[in-house]
CSV table of C-alpha atoms in Angstrom, one decimal:
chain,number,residue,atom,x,y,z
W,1,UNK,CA,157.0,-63.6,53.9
W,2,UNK,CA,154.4,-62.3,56.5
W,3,UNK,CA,156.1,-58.8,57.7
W,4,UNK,CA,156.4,-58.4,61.5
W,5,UNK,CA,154.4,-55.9,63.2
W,6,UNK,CA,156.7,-53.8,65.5
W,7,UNK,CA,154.5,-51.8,67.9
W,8,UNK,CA,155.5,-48.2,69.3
W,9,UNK,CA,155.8,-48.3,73.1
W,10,UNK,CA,154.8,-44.9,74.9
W,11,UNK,CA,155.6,-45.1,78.8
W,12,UNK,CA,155.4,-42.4,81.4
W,13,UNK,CA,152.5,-43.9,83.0
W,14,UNK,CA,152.6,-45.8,86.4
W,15,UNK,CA,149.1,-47.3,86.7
W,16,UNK,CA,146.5,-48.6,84.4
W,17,UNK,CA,145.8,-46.7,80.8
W,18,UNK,CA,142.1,-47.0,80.6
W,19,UNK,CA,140.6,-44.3,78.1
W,20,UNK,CA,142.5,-43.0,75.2
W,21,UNK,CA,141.3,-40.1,72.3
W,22,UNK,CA,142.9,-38.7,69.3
W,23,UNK,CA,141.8,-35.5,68.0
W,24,UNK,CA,140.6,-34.8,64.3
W,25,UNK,CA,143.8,-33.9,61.8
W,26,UNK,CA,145.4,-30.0,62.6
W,27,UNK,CA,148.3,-28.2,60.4
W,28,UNK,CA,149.9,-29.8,63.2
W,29,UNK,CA,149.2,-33.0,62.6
W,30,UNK,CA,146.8,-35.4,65.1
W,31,UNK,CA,147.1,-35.5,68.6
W,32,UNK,CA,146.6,-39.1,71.3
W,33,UNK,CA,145.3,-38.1,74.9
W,34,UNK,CA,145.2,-40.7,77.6
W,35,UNK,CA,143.6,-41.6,80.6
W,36,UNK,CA,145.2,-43.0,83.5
W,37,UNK,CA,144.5,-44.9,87.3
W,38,UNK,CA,147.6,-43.0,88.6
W,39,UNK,CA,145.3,-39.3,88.1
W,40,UNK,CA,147.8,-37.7,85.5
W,41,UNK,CA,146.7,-37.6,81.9
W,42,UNK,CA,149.0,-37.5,78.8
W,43,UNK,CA,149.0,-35.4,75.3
W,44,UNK,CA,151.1,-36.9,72.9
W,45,UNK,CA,151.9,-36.5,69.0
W,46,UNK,CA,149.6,-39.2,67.4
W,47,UNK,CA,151.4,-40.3,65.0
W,48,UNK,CA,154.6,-41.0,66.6
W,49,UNK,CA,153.5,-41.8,70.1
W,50,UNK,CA,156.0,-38.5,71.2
W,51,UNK,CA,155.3,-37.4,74.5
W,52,UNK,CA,154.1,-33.5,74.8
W,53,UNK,CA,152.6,-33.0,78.1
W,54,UNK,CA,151.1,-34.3,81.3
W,55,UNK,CA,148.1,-32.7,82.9
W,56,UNK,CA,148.3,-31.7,86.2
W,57,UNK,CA,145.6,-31.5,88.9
W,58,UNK,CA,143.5,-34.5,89.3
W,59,UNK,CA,143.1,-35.7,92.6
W,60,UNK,CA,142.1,-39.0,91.9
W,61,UNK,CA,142.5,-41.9,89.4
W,62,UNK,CA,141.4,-40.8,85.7
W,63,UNK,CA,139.0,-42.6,83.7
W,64,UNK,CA,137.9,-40.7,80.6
W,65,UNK,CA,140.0,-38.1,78.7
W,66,UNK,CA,139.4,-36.3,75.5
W,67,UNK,CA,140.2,-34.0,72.6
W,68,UNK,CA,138.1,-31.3,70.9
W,69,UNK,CA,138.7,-31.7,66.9
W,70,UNK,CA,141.5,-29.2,66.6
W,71,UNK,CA,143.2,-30.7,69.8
W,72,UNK,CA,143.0,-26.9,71.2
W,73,UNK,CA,140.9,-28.2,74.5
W,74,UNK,CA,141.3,-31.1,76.1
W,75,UNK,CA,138.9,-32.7,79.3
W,76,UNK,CA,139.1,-35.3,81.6
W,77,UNK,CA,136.6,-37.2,83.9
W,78,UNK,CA,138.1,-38.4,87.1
W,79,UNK,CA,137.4,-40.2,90.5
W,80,UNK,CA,138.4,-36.9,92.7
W,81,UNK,CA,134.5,-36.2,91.4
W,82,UNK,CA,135.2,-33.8,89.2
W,83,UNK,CA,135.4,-33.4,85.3
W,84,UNK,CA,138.1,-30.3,83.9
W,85,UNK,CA,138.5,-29.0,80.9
W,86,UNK,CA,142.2,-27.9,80.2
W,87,UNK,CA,143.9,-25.7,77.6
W,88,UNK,CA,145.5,-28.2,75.3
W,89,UNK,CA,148.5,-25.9,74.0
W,90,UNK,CA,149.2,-24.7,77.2
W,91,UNK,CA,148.4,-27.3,79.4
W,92,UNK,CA,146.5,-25.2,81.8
W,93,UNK,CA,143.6,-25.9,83.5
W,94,UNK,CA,140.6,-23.8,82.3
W,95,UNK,CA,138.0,-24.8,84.4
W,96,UNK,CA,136.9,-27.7,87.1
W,97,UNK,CA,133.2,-28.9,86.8
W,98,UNK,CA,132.1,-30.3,90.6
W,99,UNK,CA,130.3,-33.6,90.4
W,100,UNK,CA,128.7,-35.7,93.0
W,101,UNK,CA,130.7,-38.9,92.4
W,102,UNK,CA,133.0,-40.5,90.3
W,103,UNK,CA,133.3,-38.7,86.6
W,104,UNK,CA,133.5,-41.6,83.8
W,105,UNK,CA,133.3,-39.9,80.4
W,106,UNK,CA,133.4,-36.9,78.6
W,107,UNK,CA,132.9,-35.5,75.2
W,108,UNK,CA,132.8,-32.2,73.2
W,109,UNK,CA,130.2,-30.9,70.7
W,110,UNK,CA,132.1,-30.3,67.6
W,111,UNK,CA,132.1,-26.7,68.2
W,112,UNK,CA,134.2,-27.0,71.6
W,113,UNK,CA,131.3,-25.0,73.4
W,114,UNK,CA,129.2,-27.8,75.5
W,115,UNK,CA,131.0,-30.5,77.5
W,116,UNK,CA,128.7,-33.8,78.4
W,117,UNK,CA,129.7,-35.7,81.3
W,118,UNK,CA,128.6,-38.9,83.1
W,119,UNK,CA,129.4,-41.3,85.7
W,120,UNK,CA,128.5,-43.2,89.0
W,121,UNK,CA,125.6,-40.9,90.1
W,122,UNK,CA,123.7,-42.3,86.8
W,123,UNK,CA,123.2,-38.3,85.3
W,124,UNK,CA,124.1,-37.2,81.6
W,125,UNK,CA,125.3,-33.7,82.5
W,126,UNK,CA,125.9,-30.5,79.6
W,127,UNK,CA,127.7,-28.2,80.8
W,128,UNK,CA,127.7,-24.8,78.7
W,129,UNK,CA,131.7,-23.6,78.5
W,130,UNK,CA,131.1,-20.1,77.5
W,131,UNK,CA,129.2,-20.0,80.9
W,132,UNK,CA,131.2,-21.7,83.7
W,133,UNK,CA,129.4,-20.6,86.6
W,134,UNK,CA,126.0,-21.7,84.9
W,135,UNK,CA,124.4,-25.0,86.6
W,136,UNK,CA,124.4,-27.8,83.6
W,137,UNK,CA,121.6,-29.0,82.2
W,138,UNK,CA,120.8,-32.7,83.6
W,139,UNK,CA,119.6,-35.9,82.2
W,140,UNK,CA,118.0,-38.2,84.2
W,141,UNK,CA,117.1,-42.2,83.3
W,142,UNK,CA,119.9,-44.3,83.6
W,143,UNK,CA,119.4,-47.1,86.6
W,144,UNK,CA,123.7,-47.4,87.2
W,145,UNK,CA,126.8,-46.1,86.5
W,146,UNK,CA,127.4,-44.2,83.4
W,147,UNK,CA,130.2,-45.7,81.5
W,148,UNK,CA,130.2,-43.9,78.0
W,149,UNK,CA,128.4,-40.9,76.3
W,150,UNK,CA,128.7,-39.6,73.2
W,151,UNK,CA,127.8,-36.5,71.1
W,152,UNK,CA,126.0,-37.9,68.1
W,153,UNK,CA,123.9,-37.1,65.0
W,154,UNK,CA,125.6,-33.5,64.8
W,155,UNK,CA,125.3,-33.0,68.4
W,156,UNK,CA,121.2,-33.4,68.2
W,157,UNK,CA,121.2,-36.5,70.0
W,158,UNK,CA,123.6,-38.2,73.0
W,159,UNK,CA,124.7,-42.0,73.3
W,160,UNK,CA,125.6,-43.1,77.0
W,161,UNK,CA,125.8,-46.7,78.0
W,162,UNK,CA,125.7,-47.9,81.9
W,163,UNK,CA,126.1,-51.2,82.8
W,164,UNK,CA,124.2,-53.9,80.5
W,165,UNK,CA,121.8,-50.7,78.6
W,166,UNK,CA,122.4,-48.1,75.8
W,167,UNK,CA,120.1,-45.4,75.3
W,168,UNK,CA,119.9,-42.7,73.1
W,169,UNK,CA,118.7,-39.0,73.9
W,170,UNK,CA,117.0,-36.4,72.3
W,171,UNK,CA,119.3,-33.1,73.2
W,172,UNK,CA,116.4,-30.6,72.2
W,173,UNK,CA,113.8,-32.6,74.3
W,174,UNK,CA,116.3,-34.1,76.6
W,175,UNK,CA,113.8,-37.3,76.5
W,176,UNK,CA,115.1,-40.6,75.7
W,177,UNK,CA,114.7,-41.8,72.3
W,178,UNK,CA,115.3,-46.1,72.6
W,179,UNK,CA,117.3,-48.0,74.3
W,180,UNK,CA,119.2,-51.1,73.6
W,181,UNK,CA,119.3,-54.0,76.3
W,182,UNK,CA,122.1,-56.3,76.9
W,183,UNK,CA,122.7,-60.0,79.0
W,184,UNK,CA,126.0,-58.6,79.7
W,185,UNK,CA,128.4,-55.9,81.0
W,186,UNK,CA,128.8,-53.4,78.1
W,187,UNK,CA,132.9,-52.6,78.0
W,188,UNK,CA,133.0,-49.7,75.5
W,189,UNK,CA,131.0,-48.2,73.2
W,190,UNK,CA,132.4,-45.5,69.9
W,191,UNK,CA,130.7,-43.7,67.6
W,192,UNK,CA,130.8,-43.3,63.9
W,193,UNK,CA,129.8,-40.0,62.2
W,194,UNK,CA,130.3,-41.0,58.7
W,195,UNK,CA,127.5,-43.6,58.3
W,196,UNK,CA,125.8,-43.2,62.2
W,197,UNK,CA,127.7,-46.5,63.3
W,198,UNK,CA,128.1,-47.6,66.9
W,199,UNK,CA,130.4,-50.2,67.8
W,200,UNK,CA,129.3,-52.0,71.3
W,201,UNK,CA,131.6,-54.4,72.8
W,202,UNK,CA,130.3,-56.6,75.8
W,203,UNK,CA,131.5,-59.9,76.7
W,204,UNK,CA,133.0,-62.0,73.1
W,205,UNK,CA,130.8,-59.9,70.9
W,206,UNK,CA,131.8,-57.0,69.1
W,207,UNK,CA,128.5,-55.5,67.6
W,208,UNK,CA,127.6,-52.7,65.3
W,209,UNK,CA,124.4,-51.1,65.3
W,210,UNK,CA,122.8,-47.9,63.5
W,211,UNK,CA,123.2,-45.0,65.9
W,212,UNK,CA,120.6,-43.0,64.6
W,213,UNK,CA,117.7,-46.1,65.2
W,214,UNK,CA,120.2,-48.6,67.6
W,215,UNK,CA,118.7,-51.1,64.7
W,216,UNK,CA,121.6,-54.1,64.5
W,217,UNK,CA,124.0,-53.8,62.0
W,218,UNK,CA,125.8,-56.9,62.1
W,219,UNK,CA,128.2,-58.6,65.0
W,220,UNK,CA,131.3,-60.4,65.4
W,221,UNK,CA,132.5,-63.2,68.2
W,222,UNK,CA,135.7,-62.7,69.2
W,223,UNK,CA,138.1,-65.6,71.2
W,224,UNK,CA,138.7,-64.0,74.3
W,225,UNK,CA,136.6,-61.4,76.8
W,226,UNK,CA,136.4,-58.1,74.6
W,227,UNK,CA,137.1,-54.6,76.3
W,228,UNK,CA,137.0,-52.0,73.1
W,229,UNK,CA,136.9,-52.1,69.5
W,230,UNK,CA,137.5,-49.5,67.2
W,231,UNK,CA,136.2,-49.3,63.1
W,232,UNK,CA,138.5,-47.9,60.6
W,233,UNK,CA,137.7,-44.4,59.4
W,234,UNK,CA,137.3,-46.0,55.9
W,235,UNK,CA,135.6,-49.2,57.6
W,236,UNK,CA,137.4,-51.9,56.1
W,237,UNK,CA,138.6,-53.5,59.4
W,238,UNK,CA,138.2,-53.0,62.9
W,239,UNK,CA,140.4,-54.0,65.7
W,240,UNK,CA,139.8,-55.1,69.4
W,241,UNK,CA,141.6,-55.9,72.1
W,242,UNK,CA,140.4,-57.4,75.9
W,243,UNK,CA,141.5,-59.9,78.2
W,244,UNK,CA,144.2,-62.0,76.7
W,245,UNK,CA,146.4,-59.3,76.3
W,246,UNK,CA,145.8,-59.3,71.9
W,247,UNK,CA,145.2,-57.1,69.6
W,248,UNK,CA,143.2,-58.9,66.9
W,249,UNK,CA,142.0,-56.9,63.5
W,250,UNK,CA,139.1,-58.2,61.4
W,251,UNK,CA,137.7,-57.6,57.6
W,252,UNK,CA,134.8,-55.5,58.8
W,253,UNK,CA,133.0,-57.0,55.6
W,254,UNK,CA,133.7,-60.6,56.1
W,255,UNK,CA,134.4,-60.4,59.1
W,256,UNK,CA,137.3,-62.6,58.9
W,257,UNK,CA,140.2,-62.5,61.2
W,258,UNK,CA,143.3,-61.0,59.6
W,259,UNK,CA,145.9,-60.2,62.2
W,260,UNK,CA,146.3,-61.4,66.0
W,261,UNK,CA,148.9,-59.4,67.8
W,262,UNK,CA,150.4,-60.1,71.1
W,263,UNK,CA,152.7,-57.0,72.7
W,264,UNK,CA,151.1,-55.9,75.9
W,265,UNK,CA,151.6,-57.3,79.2
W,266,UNK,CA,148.1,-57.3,81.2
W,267,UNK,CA,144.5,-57.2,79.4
W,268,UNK,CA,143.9,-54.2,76.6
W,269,UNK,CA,141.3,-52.1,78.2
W,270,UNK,CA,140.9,-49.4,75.1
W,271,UNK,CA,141.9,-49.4,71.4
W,272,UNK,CA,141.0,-46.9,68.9
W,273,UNK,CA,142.2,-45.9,65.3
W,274,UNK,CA,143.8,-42.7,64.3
W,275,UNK,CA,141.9,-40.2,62.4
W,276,UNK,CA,143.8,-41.3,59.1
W,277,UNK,CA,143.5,-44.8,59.7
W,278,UNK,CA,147.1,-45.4,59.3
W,279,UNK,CA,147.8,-46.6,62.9
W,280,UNK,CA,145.4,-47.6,66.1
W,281,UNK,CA,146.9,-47.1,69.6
W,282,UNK,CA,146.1,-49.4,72.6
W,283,UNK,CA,145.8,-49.0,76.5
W,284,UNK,CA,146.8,-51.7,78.9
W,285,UNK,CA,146.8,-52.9,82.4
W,286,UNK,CA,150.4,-52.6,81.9
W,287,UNK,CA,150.6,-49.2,82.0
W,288,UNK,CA,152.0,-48.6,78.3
W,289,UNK,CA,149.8,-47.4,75.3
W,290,UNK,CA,151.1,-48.9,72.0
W,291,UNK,CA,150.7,-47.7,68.5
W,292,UNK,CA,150.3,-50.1,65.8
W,293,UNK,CA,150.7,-50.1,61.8
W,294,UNK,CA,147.2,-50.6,60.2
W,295,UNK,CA,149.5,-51.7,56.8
W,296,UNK,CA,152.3,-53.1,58.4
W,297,UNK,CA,155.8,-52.4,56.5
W,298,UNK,CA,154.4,-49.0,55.0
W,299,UNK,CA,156.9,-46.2,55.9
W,300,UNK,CA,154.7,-43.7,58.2
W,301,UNK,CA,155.6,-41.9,61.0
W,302,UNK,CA,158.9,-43.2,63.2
W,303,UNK,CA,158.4,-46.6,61.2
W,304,UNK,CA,160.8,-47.0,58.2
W,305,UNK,CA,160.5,-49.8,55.6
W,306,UNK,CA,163.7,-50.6,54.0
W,307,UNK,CA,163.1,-53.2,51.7
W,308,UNK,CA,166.6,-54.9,50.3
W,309,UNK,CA,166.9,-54.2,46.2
W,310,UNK,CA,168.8,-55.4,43.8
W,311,UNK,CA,172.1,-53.2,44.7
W,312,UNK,CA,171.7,-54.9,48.2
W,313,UNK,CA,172.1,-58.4,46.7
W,314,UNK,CA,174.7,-57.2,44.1
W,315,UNK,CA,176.5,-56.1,47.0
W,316,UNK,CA,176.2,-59.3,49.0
W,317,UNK,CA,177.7,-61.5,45.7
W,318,UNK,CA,180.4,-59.0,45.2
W,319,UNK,CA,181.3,-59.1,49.0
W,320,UNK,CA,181.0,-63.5,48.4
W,321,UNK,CA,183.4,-63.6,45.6
């Protein structure tokens, strides 16, 4: 018998969750940050979807949010046109970088000390954190909006994807290195460091490509409008989630479809995996984030298998006669 998967529902938000991060694995276990329309972003326990915090002081609806590995600083990108970088213990805010428009994305160099930033005004930004005050370094090339961008390659080169393109940057020459081209809207792009994969979703397709060359890797068609897609640390599946409101998980080998799940209540609009694999969380329309068994029935976090023995059925005939 096929077991039921019974997702974790985490509310508190009132609009749209549209980005969500989980840092690398602390003494403290892993931590889930999300990003939210209604401008207040959330820190929670990754594992058990427990709420910790809510960071106060955007201005404006929230669309990127992240975690530095040891989930010590945390930043945001937001549409008050402005990116900040927060203390993630504390919760306070440590610094607000000024843009000139809407901020989509941010992401850390593994170190914690650079932040890169991009959004409507089409620039890659790196802003040095040791040195607030400093004016970031700028990168210029993309022709709209800045969706994504990514530390990659041990923070030598940058991924950042605008509307229907992916390019790839050299951070010594800040030049750009290739560039991918697309007949569609690219909806989310994540990145791999073990093995240099990048998984692109845009439209159906769910595509994997070497981020190191942006050579193909393979791709998978999905039923429905894709929005994100996330690889398993150990890359034996990968899930995705879009427009009919499912949660689908795939052999990333075979690319056979394994699981189809159906527990949100408007279109999926990120999905990624934990750092251990052993759950991926989802953002919805519907203003929930969900987290979701990779094994379903395996005892981890707040989910308890309890599987009925032979004392349980001893107990049942005794009870009958």
């Amino acid at each position: 018998m096929a077991m039921r998967q019974t997702p974790l529902t985490c509310s508190g938000h009132t609009r749209p969750v549209v980005d969500l991060a989980f840092s690398g694995i602390t003494p403290y276990g892993y931590f889930l940050i999300s990003a939210c329309k209604d401008g207040k972003p959330m820190l929670r326990q990754g594992d058990t979807g427990d709420w910790i915090g809510t960071f106060l002081g955007h201005k404006g609806a929230v669309w990127g949010a992240t975690l530095n590995k040891d989930a010590t600083k945390a930043a945001t990108a937001a549409a008050d046109f402005t990116a900040k970088v927060w203390d993630a213990v504390s919760g306070d805010e440590l610094m607000t970088l000024a843009h000139k428009h809407i901020v989509k994305t941010v992401d850390f160099t593994q170190d914690s000390n650079y932040l890169l930033t991009g959004g409507q005004d089409k620039l890659l930004r790196i802003y040095d954190l040791n040195k607030p005050e400093a004016e970031p370094k700028e990168i210029s090339g993309h022709t709209s909006g800045i969706k994504k961008a990514l530390w990659c390659s041990e923070d030598k080169q940058i991924l950042s994807a605008d509307d229907k393109t992916v390019r790839l940057w050299d951070h010594a020459t800040m030049t750009e290195v290739k560039s991918l081209n697309f007949n569609m809207s690219v909806s989310s792009m994540e990145y791999i460091p073990e093995g240099e994969i990048l998984v692109i979703t845009y439209g159906r397709s769910i595509a994997f490509h070497s981020a190191v060359s942006l050579d193909p890797v393979k791709s998978f068609e999905a039923p429905a409008t894709i929005n994100s897609a996330s690889l398993h640390p150990e890359k034996e599946f990968l899930v995705a989630g879009g427009e009919d409101f499912k949660l689908y998980k795939y052999d990333y080998n075979s690319g056979e479809e394994l699981e189809s799940y159906k527990g949100h209540f408007g279109p999926i609009h990120c999905v990624r995996f934990s750092p251990d694999g052993e759950l991926y969380a989802s953002g919805s329309e519907d203003g929930t984030l969900r987290l979701w068994q990779t094994v379903v029935g395996k005892t981890y976090g707040l989910w308890k298998c309890v599987l009925p023995g032979k004392n349980f059925y001893s107990k049942l005939s005794n009870r009958a006669s």
